[in-house]
Short mmCIF file of C-alpha atoms and ligand atoms in Angstrom, two decimals:
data_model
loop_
_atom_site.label_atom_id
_atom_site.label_comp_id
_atom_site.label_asym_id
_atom_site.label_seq_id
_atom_site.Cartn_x
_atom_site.Cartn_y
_atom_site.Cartn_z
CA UNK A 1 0.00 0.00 0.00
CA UNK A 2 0.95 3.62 -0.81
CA UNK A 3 0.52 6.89 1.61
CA UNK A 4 -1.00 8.61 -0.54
CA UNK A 5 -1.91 12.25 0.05
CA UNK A 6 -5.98 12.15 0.66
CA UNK A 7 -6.67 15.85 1.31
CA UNK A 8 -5.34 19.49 2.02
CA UNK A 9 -6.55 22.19 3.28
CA UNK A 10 -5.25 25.73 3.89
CA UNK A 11 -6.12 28.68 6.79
CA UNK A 12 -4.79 32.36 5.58
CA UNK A 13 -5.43 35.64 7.68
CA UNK A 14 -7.46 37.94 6.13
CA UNK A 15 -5.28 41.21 6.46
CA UNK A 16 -3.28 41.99 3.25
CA UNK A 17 0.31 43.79 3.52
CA UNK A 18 0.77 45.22 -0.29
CA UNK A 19 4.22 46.21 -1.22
CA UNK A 20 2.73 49.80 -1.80
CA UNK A 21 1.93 48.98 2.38
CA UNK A 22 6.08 47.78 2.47
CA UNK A 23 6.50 51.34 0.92
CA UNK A 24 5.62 53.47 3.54
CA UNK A 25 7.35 51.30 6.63
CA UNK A 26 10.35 50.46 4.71
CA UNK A 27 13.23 52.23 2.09
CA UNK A 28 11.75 49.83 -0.42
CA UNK A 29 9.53 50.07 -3.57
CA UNK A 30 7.07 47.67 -5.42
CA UNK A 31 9.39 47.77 -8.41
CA UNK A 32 12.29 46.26 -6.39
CA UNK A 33 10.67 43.77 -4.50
CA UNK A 34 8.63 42.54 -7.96
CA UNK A 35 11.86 42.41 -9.41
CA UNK A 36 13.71 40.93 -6.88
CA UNK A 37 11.39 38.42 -5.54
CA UNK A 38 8.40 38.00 -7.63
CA UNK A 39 6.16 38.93 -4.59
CA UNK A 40 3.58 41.51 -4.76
CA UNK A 41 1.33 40.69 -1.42
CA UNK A 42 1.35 38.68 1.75
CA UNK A 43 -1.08 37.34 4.28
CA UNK A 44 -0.55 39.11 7.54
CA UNK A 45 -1.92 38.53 11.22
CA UNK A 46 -2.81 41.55 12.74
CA UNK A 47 -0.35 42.98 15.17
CA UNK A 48 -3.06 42.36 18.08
CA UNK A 49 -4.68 39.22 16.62
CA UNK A 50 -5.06 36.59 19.79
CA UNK A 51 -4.46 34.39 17.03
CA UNK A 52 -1.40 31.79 17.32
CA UNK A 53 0.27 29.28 14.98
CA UNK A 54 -1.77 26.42 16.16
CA UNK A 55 -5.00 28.56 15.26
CA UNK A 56 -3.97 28.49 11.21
CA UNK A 57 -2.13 25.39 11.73
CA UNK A 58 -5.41 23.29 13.61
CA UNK A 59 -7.93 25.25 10.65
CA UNK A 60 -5.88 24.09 7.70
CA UNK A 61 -5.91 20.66 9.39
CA UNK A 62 -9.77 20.37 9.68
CA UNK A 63 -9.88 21.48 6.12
CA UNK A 64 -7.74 18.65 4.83
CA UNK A 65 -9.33 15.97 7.35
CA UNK A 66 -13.15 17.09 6.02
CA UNK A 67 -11.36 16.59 2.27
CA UNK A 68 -10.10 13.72 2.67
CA UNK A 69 -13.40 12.30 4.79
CA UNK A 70 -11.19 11.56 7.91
CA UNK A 71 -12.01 11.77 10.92
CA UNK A 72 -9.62 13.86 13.50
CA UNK A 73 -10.25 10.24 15.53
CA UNK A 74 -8.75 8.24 12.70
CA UNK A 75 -5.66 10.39 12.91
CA UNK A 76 -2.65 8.17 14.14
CA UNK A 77 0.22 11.31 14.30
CA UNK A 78 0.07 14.93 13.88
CA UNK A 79 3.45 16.43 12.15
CA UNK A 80 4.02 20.11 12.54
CA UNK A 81 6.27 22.19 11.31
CA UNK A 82 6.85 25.79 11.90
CA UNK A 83 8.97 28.22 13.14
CA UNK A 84 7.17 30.38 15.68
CA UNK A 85 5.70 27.89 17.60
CA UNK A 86 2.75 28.94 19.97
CA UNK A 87 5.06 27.76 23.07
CA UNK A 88 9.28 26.46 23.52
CA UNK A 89 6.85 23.17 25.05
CA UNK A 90 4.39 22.06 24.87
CA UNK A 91 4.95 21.62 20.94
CA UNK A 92 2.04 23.20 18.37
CA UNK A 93 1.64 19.64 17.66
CA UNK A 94 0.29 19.22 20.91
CA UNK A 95 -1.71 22.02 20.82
CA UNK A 96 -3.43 21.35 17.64
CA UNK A 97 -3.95 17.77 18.64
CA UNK A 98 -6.40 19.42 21.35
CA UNK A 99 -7.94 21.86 19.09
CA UNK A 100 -8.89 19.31 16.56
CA UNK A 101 -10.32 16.59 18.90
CA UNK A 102 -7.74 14.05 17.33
CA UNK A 103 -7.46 12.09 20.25
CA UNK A 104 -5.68 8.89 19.23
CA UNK A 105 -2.67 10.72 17.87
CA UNK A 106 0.65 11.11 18.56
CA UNK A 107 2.15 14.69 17.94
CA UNK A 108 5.21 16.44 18.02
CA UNK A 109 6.96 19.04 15.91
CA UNK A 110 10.02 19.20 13.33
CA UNK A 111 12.21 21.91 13.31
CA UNK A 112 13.26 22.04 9.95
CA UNK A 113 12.16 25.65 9.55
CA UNK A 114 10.91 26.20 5.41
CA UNK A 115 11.40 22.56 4.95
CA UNK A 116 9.56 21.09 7.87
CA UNK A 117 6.72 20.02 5.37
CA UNK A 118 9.28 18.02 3.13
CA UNK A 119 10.47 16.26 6.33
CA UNK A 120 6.73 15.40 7.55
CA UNK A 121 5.86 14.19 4.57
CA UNK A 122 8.94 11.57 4.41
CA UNK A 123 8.19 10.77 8.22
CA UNK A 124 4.68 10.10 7.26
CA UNK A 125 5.04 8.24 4.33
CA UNK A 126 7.15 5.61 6.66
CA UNK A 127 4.46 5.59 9.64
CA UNK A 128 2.12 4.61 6.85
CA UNK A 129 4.44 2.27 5.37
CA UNK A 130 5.35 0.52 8.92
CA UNK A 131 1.85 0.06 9.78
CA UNK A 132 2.32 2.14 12.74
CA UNK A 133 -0.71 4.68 11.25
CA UNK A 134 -3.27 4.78 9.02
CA UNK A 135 -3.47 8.41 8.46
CA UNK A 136 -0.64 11.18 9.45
CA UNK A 137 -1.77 14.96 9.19
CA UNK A 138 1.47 16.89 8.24
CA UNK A 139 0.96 20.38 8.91
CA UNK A 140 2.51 23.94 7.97
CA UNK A 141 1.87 26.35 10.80
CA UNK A 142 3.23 29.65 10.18
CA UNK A 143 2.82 33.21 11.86
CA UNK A 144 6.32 34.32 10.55
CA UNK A 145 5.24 37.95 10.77
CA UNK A 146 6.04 37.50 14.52
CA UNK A 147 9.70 36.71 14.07
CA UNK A 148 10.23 39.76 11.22
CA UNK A 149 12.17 43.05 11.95
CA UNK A 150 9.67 44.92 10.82
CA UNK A 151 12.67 47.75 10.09
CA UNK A 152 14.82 45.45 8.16
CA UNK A 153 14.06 45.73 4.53
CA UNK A 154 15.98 42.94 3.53
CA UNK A 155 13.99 40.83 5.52
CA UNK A 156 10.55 42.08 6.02
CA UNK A 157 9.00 42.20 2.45
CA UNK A 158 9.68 38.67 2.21
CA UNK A 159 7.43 36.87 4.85
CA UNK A 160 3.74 35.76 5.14
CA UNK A 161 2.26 34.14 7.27
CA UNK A 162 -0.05 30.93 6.96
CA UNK A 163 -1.59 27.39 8.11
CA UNK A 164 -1.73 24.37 5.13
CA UNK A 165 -2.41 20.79 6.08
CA UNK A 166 -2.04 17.57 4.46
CA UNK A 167 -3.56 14.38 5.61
CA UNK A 168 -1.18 11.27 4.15
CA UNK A 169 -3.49 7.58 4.13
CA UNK A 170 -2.89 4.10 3.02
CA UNK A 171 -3.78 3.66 -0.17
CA UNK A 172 -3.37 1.95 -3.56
CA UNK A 173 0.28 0.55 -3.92
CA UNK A 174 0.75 2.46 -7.29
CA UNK A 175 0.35 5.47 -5.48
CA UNK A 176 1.25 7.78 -2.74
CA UNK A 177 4.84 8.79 -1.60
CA UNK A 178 7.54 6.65 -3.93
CA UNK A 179 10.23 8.13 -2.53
CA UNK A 180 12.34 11.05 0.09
CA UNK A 181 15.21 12.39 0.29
CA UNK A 182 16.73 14.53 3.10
CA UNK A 183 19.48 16.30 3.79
CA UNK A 184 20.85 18.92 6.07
CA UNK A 185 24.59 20.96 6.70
CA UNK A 186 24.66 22.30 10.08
CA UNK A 187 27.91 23.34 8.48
CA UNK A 188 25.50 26.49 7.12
CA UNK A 189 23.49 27.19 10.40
CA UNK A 190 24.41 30.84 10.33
CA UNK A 191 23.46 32.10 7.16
CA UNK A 192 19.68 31.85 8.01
CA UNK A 193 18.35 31.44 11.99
CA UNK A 194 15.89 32.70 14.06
CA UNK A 195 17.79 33.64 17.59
CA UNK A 196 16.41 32.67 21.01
CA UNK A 197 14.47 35.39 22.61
CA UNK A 198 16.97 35.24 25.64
CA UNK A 199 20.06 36.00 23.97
CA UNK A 200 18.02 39.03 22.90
CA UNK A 201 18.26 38.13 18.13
CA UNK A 202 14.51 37.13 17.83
CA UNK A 203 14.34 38.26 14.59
CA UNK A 204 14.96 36.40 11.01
CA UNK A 205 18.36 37.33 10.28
CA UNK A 206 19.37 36.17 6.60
CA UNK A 207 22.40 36.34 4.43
CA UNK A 208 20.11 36.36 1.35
CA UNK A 209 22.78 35.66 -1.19
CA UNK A 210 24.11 32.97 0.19
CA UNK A 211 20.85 30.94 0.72
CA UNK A 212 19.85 31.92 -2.43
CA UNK A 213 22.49 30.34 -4.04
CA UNK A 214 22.50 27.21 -1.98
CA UNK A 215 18.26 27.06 -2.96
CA UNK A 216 19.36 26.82 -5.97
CA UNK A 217 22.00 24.30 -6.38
CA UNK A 218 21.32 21.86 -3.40
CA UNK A 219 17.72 21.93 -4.47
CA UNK A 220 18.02 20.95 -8.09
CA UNK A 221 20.79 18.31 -7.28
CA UNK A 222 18.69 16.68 -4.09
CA UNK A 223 15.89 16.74 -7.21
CA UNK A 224 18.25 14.96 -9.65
CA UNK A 225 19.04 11.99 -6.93
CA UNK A 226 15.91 10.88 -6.03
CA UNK A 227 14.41 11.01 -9.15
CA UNK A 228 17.68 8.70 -9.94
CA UNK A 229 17.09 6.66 -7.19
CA UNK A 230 14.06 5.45 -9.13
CA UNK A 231 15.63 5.20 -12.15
CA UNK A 232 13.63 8.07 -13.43
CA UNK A 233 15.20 12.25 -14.54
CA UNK A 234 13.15 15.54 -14.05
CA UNK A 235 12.00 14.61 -17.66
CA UNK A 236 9.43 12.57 -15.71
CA UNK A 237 8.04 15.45 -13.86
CA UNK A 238 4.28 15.97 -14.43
CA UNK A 239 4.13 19.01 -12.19
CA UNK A 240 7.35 20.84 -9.54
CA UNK A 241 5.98 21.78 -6.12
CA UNK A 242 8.75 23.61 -4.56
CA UNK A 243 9.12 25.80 -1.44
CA UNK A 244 7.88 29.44 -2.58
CA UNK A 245 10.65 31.86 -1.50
CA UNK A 246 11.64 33.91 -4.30
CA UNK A 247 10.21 33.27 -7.87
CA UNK A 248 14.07 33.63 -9.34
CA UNK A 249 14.78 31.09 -7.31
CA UNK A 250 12.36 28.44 -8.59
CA UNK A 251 13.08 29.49 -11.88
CA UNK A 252 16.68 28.72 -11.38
CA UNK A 253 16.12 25.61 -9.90
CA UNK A 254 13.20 25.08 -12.90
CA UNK A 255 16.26 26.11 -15.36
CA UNK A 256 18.52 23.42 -13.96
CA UNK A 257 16.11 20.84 -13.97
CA UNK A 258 15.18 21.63 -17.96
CA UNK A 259 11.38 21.90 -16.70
CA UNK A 260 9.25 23.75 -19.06
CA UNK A 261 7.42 27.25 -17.01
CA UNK A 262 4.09 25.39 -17.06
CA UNK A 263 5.31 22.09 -14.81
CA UNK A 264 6.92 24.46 -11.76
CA UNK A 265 4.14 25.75 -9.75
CA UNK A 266 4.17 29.58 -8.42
CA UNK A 267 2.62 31.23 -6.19
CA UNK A 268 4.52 33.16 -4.10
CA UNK A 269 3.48 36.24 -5.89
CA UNK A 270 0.57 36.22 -3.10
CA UNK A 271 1.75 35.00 -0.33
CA UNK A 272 5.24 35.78 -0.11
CA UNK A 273 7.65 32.92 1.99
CA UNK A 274 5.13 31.26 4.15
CA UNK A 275 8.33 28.82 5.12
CA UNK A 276 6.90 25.00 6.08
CA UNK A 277 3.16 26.11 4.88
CA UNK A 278 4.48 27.22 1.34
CA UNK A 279 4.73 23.68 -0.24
CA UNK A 280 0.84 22.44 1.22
CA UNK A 281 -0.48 26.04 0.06
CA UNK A 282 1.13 25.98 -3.46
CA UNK A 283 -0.50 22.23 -3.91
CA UNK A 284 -3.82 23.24 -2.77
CA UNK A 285 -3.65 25.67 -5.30
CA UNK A 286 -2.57 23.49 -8.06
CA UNK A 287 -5.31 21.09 -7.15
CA UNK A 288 -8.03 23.74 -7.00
CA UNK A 289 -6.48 25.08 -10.76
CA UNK A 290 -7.28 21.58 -11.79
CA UNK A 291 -3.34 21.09 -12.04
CA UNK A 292 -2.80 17.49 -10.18
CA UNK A 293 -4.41 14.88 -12.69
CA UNK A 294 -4.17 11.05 -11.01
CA UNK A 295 -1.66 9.38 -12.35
CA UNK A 296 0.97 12.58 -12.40
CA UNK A 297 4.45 12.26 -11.14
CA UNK A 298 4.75 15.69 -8.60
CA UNK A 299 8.30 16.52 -7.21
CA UNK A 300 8.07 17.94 -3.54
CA UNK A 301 11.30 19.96 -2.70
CA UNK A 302 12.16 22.72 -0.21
CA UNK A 303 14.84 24.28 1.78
CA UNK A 304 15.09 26.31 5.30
CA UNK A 305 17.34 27.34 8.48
CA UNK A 306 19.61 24.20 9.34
CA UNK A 307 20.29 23.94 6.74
CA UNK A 308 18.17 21.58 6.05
CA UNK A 309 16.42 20.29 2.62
CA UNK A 310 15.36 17.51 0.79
CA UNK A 311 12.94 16.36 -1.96
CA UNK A 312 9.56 14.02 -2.42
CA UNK A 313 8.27 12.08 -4.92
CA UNK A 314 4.81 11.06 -4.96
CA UNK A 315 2.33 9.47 -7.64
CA UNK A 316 -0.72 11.38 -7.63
O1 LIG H 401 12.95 30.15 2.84
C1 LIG H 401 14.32 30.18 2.56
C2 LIG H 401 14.80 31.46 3.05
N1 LIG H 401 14.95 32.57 2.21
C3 LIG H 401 15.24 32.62 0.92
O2 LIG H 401 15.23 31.69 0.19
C4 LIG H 401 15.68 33.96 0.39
C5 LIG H 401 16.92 33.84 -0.42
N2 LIG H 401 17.42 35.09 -0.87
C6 LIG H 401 16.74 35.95 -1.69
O3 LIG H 401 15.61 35.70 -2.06
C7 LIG H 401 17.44 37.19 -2.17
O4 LIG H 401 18.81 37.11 -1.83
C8 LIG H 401 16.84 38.49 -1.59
C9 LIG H 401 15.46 38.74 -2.22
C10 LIG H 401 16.73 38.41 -0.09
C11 LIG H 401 17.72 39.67 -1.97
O5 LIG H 401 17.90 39.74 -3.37
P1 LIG H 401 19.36 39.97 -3.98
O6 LIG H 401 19.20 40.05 -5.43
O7 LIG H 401 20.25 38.89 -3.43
O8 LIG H 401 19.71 41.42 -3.43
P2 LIG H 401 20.96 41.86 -2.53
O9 LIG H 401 20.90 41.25 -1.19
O10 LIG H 401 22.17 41.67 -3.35
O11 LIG H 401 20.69 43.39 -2.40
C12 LIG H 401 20.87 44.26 -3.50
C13 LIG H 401 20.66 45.67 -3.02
C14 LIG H 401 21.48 46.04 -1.77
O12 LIG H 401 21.91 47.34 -1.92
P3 LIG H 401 23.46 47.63 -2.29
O13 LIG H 401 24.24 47.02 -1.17
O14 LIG H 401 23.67 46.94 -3.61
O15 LIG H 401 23.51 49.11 -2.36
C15 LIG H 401 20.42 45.99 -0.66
O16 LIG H 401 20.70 46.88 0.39
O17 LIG H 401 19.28 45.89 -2.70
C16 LIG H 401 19.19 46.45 -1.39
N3 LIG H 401 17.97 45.98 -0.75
C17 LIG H 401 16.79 46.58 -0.96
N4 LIG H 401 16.43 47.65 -1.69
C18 LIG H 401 15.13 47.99 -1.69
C19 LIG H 401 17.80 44.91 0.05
N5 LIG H 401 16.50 44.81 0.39
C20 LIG H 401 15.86 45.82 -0.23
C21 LIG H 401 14.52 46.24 -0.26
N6 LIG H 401 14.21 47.31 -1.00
N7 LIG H 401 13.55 45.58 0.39
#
């Protein structure tokens, strides 16, 4: 049997920070973040929202469960990643388990920071593998605008914030999750962290080059191996689901990989980085534009603060 992916579901704020917004809080202009980054708007929790990363996180979750027609009962782990997590402990996992009423889970969270979804996804697809669970709810809970210096331009216009879900199930062998592959350097831990709010750097602190480049070569190659691994290329690809950071990044990586514009999916243009919700969001958008057909071979791939990245495969 295969874990396949049996529903998603999504939970944005309603506030909407334009980069004409960015304009008058920053030294920046529309012109050079659309240039730069390919992002025009983000999803933004109001300053004095009471609303935490668990709230978006356990929303998105119902969505997916109601999609898929599971019941939160029927849900054997709860995967969460994110990096503003409602508490240091208890994890959001935790939390959401409550909110949802999914009472015979187990939960815990991944700190894998943009690429916590990539990592659920692989732990999920071996829970359902094992036999340990039926279905796994892998979950994107992100309220990034929290952890943004709101002064820092090179930082702030990049950010949204956001909840996406996907519940993973047993089902047919010929499809589901064929194959993961992670990696991580610790090696590049300071070129993109998140401080602890005791040594007084809570803020998102990036050396933008840098990560972009390594986006866009340890990304493509991470690509290129599992796809070998299964004796297949990115020729294969029905459709390229990547973390949505900067749109000059995915083309890059869609460049390397010799995919044609219309198989690499984009959306960041409206959401900006949402981090570990980015890669749920951008598939529950492809799958309400009609773009995942059963039968498709979809490449998974993102990359975050660890570093840490890595890549799925899955049969739709
Ligand atoms: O989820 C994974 C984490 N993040 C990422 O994947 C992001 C990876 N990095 C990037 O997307 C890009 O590096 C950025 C969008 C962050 C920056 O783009 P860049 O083309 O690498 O620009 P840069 O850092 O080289 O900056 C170019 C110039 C600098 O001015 P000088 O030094 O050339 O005079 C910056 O000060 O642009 C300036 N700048 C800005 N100007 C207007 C930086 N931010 C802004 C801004 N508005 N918001």
């Amino acid at each position: 049997m295969g874990a396949i992916i049996s529903g998603l579901g999504i939970s944005l704020p309603d506030n909407v920070l334009t980069n004409a917004d960015l304009e008058r809080m920053v030294d920046t202009s529309d012109e050079w973040i659309l240039t730069r980054t390919g992002i025009r708007e983000r999803r933004i929790l109001p300053k004095d929202s009471p609303l935490l990363a668990s709230d978006l996180g356990a929303a998105a979750a119902l969505q997916a469960l109601q999609r898929a027609g599971v019941r939160a009962d029927q849900v054997g782990a709860i995967l969460v990643g994110g990096i503003v997590p409602d508490m240091q402990f208890p994890s959001t996992a935790c939390i959401i388990q409550e909110k949802i009423g999914a009472k015979n889970a187990f939960a815990f969270d991944i700190t894998a920071a943009c690429a916590g979804f990539v990592y659920g996804v692989n732990m999920a697809s071996l829970l359902i593998d094992s036999g340990q669970c039926d279905h796994v709810l892998v979950i994107g809970a992100e309220t990034l605008s929290r952890a943004v210096d709101w002064t820092d331009r090179n930082t702030c216009i990049l950010f949204g914030d956001a909840g996406a879900a996907a519940v993973l199930s047993r089902g047919p062998k010929d499809r589901g999750v064929i194959r993961s592959l992670l990696r991580s350097d610790g090696g590049a831990a300071d070129i993109l962290k998140l401080g602890n709010l005791a040594h007084g750097t809570a803020c998102i602190n990036m050396d933008g080059k840098h990560v972009f480049k390594l986006a866009v070569s340890e990304v493509s190659r991470v690509v290129v191996d599992t796809l070998a691994l299964e004796g297949l290329t990115a020729a294969n690809l029905d459709l390229f689901v990547a973390h949505q950071a900067n749109v000059r990044i995915l083309n890059a990586i869609g460049e390397k990989l010799g995919l044609p514009e219309e198989k690499v999916m984009v959306n960041v243009q409206r959401y900006g980085n949402t981090s570990s919700a980015s890669v749920p969001l951008a598939l529950f958008e492809a799958e309400a534009e009609g773009r995942l057909k059963p039968g498709m071979l979809v490449g998974l791939a993102a990359v975050g603060g660890g570093m840490a990245w890595g890549c799925n495969l899955v049969r739709w």
